[in-house]
Coordinates of N, CA and C in Angstrom, one line a residue:
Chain A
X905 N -9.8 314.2 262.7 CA -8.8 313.3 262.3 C -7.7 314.1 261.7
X906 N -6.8 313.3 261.5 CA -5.4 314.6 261.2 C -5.8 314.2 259.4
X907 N -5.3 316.0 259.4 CA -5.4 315.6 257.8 C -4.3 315.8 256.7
X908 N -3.0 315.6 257.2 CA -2.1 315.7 257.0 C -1.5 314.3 258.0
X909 N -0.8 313.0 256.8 CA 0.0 312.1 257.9 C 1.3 311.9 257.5
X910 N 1.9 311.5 258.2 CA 3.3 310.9 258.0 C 3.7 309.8 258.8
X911 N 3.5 308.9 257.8 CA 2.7 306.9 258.3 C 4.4 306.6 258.9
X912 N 5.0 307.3 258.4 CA 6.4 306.0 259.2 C 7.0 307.5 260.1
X913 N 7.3 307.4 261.3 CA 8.0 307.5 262.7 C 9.0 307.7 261.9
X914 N 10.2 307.2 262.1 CA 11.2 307.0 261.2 C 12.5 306.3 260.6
X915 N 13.1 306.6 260.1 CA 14.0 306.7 258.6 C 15.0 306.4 258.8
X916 N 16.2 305.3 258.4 CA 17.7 305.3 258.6 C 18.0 305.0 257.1
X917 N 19.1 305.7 256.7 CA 19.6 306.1 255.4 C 21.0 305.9 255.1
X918 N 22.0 305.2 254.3 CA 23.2 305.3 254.7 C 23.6 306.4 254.1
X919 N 24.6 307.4 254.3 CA 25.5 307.9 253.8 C 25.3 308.2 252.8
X920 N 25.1 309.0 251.5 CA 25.7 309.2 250.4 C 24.0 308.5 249.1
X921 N 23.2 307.5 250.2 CA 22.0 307.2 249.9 C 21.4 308.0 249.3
X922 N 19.7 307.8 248.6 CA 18.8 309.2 248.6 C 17.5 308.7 249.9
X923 N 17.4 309.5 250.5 CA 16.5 309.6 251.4 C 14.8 310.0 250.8
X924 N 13.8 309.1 251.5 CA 12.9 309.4 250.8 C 11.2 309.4 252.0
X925 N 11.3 310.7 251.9 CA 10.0 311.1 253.1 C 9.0 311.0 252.3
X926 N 7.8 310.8 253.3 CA 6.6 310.6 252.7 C 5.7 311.0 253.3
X927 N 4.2 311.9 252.8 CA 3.5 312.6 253.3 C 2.0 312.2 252.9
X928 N 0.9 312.5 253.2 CA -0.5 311.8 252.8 C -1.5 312.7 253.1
X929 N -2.0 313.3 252.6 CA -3.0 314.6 253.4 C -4.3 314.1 252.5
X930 N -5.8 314.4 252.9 CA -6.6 313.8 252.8 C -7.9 315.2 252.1
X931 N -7.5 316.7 252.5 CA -7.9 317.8 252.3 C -7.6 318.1 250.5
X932 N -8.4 317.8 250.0 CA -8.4 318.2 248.3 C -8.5 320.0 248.3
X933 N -8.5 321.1 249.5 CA -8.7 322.5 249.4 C -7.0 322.2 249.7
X934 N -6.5 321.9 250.0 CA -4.9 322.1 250.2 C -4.2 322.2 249.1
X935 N -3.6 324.1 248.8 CA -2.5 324.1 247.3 C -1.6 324.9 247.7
X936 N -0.5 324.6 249.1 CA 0.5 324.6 249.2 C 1.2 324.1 250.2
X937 N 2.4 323.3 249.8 CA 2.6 322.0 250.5 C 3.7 322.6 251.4
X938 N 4.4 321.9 252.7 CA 6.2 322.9 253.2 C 6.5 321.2 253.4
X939 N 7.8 321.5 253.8 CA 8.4 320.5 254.3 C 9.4 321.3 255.4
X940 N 9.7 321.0 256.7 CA 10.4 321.5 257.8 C 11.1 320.3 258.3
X941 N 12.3 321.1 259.0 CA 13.6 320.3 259.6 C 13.8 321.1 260.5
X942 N 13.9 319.5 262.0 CA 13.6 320.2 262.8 C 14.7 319.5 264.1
X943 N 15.4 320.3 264.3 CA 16.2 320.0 265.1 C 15.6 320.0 267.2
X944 N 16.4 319.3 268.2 CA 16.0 319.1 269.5 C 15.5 320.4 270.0
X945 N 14.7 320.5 270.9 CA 14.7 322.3 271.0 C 14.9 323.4 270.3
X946 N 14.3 322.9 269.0 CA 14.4 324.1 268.3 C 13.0 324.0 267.9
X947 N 12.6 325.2 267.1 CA 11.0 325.4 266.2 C 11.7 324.8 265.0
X948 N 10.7 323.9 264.2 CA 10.7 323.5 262.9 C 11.6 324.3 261.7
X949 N 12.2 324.1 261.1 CA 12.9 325.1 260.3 C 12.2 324.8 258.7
X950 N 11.7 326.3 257.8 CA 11.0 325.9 256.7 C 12.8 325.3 255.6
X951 N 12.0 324.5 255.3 CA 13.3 323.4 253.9 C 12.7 324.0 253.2
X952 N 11.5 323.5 252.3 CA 11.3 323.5 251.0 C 9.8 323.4 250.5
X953 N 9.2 324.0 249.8 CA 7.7 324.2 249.4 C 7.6 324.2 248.0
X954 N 5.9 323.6 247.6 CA 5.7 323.7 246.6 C 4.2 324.0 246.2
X955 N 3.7 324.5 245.5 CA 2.5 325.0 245.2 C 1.9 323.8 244.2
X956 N 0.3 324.0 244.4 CA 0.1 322.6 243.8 C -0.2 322.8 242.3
X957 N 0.2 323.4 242.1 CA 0.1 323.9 240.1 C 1.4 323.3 240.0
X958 N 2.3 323.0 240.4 CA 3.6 322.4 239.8 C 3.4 321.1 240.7
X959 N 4.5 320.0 240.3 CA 4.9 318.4 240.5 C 5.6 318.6 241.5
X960 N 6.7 319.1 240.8 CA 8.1 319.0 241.4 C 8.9 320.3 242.0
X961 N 9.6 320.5 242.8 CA 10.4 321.8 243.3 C 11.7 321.1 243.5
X962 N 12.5 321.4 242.6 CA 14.0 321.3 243.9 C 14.8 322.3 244.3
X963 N 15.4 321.9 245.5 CA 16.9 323.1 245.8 C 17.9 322.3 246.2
X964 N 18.3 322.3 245.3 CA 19.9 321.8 245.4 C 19.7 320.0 246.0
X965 N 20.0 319.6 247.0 CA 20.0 318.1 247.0 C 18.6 317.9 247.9
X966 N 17.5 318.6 247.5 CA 16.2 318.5 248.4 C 15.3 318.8 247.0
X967 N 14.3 317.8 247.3 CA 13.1 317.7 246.0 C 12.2 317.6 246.7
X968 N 11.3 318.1 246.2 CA 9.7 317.8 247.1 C 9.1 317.7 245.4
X969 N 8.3 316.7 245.6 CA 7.8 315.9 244.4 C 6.0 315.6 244.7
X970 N 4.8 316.5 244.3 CA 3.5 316.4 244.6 C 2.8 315.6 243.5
X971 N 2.1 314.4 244.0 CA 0.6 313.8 243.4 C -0.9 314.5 243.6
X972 N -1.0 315.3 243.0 CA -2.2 315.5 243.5 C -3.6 314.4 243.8
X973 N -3.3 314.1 242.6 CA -4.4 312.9 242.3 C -4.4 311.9 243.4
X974 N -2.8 311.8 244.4 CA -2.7 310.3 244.6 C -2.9 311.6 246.5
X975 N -3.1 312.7 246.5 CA -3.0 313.5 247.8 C -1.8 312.9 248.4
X976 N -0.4 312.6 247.5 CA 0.4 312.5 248.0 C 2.0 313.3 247.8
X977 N 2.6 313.7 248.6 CA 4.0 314.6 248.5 C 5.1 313.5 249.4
X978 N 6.4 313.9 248.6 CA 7.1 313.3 249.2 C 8.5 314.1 249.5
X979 N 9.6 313.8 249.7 CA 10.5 314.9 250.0 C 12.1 313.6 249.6
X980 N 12.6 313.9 248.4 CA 14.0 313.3 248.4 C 15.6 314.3 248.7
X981 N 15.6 313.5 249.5 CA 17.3 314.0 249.9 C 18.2 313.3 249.5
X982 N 18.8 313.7 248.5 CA 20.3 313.1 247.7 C 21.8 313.9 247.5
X983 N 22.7 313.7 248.0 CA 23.2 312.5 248.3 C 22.9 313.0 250.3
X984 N 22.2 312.0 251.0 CA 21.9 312.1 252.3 C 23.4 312.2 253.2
X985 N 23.4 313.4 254.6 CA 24.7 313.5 254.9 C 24.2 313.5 256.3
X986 N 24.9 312.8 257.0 CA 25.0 312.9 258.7 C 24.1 314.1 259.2
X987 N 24.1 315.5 258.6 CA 23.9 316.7 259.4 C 22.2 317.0 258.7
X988 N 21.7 315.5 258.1 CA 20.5 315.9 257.4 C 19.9 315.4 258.5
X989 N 20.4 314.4 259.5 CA 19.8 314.1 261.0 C 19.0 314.7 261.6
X990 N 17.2 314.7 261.3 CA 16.6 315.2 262.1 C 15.3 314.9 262.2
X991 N 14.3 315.9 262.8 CA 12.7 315.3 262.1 C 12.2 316.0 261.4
X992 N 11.6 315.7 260.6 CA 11.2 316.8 259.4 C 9.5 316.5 259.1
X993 N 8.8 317.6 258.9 CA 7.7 317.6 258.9 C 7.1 318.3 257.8
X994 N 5.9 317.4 257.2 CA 5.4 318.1 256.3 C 4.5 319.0 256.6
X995 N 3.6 319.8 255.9 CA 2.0 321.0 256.2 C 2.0 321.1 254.8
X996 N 1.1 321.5 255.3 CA -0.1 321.7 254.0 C -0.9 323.2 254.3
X997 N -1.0 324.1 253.6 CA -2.3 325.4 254.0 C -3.0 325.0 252.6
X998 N -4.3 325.9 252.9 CA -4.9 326.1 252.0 C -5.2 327.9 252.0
X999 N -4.9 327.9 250.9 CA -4.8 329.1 250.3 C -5.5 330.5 250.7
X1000 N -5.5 331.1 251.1 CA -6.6 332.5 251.6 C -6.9 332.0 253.7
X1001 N -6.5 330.7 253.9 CA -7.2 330.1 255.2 C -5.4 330.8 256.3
X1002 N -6.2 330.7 256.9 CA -5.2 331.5 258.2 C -4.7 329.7 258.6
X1003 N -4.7 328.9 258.1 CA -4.1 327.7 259.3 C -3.2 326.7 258.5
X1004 N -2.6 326.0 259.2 CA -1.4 325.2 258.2 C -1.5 324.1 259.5
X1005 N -1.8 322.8 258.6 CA -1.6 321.6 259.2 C -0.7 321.0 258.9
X1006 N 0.2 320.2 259.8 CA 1.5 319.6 260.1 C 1.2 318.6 260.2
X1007 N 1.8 317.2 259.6 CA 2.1 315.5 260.0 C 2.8 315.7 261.1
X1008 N 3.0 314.5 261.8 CA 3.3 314.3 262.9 C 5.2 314.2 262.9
X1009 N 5.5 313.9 261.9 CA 7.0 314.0 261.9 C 7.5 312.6 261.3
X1010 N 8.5 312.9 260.7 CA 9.6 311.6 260.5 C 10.8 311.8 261.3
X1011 N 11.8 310.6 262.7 CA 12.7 311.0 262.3 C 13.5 310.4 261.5
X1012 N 14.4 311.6 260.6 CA 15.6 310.8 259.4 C 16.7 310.4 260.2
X1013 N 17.5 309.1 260.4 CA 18.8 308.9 260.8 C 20.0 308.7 259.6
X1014 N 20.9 309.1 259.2 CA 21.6 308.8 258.5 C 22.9 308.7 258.9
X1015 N 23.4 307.4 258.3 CA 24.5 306.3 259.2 C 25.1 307.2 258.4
X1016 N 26.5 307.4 259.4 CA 27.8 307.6 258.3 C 28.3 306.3 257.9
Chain B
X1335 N -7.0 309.6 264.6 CA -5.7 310.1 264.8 C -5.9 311.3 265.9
X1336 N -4.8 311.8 266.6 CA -4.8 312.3 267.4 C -5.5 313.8 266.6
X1337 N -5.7 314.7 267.5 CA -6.2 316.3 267.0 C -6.0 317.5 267.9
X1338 N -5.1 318.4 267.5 CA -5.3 319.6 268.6 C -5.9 320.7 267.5
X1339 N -6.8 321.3 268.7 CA -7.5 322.5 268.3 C -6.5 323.8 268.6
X1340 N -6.9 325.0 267.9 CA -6.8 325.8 268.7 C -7.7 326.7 268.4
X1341 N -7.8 328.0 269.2 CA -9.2 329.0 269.4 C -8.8 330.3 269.8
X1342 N -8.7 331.2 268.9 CA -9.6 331.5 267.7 C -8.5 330.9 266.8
X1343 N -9.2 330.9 265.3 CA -8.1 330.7 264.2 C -7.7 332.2 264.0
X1344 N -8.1 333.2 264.1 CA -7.5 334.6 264.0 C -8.4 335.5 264.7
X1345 N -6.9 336.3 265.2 CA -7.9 337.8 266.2 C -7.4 338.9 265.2
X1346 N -8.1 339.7 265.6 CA -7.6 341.4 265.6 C -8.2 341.9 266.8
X1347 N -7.0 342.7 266.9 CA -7.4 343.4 268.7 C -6.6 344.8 268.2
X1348 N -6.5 345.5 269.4 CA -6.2 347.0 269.7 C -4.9 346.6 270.2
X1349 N -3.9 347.9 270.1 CA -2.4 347.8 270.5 C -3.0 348.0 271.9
X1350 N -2.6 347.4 273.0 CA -2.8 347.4 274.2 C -3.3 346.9 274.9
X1351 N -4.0 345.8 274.3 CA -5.2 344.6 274.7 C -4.4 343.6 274.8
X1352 N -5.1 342.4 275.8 CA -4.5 341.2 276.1 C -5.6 340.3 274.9
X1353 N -4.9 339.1 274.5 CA -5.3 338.2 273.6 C -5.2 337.0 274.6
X1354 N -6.0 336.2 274.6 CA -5.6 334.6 275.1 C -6.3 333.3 273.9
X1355 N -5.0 332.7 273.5 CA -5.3 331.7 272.5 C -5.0 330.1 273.1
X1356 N -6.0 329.3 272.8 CA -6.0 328.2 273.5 C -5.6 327.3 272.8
X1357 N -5.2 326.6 273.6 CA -4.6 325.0 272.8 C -4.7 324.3 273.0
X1358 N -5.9 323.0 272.3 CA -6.5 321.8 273.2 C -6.2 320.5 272.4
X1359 N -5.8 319.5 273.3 CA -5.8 318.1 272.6 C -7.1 317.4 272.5
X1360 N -7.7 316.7 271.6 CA -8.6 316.6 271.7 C -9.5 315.2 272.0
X1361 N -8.8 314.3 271.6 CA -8.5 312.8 272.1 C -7.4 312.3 272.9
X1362 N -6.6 312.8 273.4 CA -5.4 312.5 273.5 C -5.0 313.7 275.2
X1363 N -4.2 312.5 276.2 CA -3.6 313.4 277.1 C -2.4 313.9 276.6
X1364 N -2.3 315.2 276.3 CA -0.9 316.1 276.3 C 0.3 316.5 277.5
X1365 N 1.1 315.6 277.4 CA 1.6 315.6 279.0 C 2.6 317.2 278.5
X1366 N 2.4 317.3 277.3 CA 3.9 318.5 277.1 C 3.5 319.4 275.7
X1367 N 3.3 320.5 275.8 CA 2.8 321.3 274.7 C 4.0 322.3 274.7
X1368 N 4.1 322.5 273.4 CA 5.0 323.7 272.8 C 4.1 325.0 272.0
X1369 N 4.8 326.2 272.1 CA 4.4 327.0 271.5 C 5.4 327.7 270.6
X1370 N 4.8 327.9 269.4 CA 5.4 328.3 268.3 C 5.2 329.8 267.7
X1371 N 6.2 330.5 267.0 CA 5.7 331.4 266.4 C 6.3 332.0 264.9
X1372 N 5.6 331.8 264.1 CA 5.6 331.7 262.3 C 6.9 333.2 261.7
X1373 N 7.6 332.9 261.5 CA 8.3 334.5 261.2 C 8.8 334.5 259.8
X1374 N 8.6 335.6 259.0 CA 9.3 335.4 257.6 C 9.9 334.3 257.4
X1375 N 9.7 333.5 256.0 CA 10.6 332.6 255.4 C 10.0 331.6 256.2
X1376 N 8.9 331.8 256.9 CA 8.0 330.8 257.5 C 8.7 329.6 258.6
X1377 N 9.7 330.0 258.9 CA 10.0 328.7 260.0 C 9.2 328.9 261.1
X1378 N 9.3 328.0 262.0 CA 8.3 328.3 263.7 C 10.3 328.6 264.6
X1379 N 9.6 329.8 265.3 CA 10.4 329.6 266.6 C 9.8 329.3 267.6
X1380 N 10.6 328.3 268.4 CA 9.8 327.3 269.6 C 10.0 328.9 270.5
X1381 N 8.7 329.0 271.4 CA 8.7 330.2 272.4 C 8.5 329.6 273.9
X1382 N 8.1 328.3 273.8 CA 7.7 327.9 275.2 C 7.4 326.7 275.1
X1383 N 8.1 325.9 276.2 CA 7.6 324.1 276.2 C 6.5 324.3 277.8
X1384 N 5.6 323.8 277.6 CA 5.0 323.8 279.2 C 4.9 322.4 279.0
X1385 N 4.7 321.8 280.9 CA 4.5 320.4 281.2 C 2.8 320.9 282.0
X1386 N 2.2 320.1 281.7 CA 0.9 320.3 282.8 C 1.1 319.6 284.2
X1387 N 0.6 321.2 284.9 CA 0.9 321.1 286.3 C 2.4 321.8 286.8
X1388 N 3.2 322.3 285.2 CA 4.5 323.0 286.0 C 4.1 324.0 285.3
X1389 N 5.2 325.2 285.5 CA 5.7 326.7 285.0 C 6.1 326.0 283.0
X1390 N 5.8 326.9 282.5 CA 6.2 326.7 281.3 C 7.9 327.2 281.2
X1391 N 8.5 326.8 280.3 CA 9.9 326.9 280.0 C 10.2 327.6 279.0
X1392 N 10.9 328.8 279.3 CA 10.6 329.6 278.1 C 12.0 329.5 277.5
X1393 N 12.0 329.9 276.2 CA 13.1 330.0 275.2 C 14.2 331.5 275.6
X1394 N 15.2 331.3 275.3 CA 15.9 332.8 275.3 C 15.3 333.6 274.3
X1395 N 14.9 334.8 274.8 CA 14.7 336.6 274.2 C 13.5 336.3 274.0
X1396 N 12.3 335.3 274.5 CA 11.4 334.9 274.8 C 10.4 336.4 276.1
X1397 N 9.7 336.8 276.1 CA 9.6 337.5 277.6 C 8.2 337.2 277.9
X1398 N 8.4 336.2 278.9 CA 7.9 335.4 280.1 C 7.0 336.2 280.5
X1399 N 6.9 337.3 280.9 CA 5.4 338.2 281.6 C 4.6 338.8 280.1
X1400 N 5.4 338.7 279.4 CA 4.4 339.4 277.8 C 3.7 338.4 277.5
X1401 N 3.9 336.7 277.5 CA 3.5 336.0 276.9 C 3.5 334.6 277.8
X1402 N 2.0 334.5 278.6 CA 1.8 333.4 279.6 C 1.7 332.4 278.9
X1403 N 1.9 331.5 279.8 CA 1.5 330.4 279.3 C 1.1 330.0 280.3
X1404 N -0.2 329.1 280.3 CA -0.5 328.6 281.5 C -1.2 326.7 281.0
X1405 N -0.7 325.9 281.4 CA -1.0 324.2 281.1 C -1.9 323.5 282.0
X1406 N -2.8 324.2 282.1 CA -3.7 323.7 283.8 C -3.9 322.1 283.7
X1407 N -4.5 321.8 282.8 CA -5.0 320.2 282.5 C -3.8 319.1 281.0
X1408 N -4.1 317.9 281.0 CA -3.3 317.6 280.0 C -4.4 317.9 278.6
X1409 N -5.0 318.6 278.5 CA -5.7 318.8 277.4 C -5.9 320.4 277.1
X1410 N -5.1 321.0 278.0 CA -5.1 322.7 277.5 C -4.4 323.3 277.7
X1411 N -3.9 324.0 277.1 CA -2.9 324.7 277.3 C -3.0 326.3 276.9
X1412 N -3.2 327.5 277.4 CA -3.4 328.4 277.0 C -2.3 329.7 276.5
X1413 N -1.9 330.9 275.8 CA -1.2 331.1 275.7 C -1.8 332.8 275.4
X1414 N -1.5 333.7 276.7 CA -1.8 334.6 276.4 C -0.6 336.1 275.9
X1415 N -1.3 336.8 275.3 CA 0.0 338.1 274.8 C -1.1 339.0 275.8
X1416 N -0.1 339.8 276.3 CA -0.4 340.9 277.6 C 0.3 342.0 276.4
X1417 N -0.9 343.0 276.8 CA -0.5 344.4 276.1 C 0.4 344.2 274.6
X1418 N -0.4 343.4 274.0 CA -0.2 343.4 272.5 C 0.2 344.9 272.1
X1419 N 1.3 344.7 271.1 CA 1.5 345.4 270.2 C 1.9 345.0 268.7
X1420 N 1.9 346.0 267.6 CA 1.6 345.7 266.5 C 3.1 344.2 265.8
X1421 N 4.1 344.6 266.6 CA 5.3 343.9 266.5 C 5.1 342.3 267.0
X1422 N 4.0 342.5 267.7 CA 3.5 341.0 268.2 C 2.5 340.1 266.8
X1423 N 2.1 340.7 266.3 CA 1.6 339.9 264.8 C 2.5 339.0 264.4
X1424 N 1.8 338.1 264.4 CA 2.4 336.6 263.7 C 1.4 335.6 263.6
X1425 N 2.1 334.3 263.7 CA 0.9 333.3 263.2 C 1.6 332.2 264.5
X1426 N 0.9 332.1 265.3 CA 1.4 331.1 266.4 C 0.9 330.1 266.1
X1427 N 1.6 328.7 266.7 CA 1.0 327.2 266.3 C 1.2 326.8 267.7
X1428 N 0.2 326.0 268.4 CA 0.8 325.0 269.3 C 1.1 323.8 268.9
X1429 N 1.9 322.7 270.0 CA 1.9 321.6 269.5 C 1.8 320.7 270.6
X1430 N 1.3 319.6 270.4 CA 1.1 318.7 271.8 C 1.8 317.4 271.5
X1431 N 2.5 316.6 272.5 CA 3.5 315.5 272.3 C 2.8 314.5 273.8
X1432 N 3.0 313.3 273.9 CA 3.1 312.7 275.1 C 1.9 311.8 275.0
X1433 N 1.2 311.9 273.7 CA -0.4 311.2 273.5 C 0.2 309.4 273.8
X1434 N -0.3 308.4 274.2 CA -1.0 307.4 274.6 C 0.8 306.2 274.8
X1435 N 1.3 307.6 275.8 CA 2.4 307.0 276.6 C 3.4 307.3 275.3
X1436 N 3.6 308.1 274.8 CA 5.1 308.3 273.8 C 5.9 309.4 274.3
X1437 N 6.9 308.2 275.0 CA 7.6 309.2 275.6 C 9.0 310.4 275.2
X1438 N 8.8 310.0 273.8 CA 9.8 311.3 272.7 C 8.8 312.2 272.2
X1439 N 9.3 313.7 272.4 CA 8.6 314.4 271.6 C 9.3 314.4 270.3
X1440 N 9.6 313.3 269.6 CA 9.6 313.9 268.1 C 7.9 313.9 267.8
X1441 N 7.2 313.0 267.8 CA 5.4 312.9 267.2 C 5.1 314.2 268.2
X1442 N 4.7 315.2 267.2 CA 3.9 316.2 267.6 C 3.5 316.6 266.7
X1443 N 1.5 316.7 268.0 CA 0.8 316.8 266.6 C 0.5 318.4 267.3
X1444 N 0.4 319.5 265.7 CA 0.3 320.2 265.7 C -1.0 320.6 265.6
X1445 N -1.2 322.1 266.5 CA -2.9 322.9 266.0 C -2.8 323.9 264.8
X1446 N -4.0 323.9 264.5 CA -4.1 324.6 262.7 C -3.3 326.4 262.9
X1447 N -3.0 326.5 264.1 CA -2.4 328.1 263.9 C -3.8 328.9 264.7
X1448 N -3.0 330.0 265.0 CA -3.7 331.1 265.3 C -2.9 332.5 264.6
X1449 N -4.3 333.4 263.6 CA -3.1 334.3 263.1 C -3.7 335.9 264.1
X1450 N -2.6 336.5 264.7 CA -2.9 337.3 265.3 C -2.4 338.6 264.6
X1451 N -3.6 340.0 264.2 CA -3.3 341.0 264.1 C -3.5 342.1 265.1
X1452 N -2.8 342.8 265.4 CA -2.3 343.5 266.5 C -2.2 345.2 265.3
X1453 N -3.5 346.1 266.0 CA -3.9 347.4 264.9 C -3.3 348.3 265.8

């Protein structure tokens, strides 16, 4: 079973909104989380990671925010812009392990 | 939920040896698998989309005889390096899209990685 999900397909945001992804992984050995944006024919691009000794990470208008307790991460984008248009995926590794499991994707739409 | 394998989770081989890493869906027909590969700052570069039953499609600065790909069935996909070298180390992922008639590959589910060292 996947152990890593991402329950909603996806996302339409307006303009200037905060956008708000959602991740679920079920692996309690999992202590570091990515988030990737991923444009048509391209490979996934890394955004933003957080180790699971900390909550929260941000960079600049991208937050990745972890529950451990709840095995849940989520990813806010504020203020959300046309060119944040894409699918973005979470993973998870566990630490020392050669493999990284990926949700299945959200895509984000944001209306201008 | 859907599941792709892949096999081995990690090699080490000799500079000059061929590697072949497999990519399997495991409930699910894969009508389209991609191959990825992990490079500093951890993004994937896409290296090859195959369709099962065609030629895989390879990416530019990709090279096509170093790195087969072969999609014989919708449930495998294999991905070999010919005459590995040490510059060929990375961490490859596949991914499989097309599970129970979805016809966008945005939903791809991904396999746990293969990390390949090349001595």
């Amino acid at each position: 079973d996947q152990q890593v999900k991402q329950n909603s397909p996806s996302l339409s945001v307006q303009e200037g909104r905060i956008s708000i992804l959602n991740c679920d992984y079920t692996n309690s050995m999992f202590d570091y989380f990515l988030w990737y944006k991923k444009y048509p024919a391209e490979g996934p691009t890394f955004l933003i990671s957080i180790s699971s000794i900390k909550d929260k990470n941000e960079d600049g208008r991208f937050t990745v925010f972890l529950n451990k307790s709840a095995k849940h991460l989520s990813l806010h984008i504020v203020p959300s812009q046309p060119g944040d248009s894409a699918v973005y995926f979470c993973a998870a590794s566990d630490k020392g392990a050669n493999n990284l499991f990926f949700g299945t994707g959200t895509r984000l739409t944001v209306i201008p | 939920g859907a599941v792709v394998s892949q096999h081995p989770s990690w090699v080490i081989c000799k500079s000059g040896t061929s590697v072949k890493i497999e990519c399997r869906s495991l409930d699910f027909q894969a009508t389209t698998m991609f191959w990825y590969r992990q490079f500093p700052k951890q993004s994937l570069m896409l290296m090859a989309t195959s369709n099962e039953g065609s030629k895989a499609t390879y990416e530019q600065g990709v090279e096509k005889d170093k790195f087969l790909i072969n999609h014989a069935s919708l449930t495998l996909s294999t991905l070999t390096v010919t005459s590995a070298h040490p510059e060929d180390s990375s961490f490859y992922i596949c991914s499989a899209a097309g599970g129970w008639g979805e016809p966008s590959t945005d939903t791809q589910y991904f396999g746990p990685g293969t990390r390949l060292t090349v001595l």
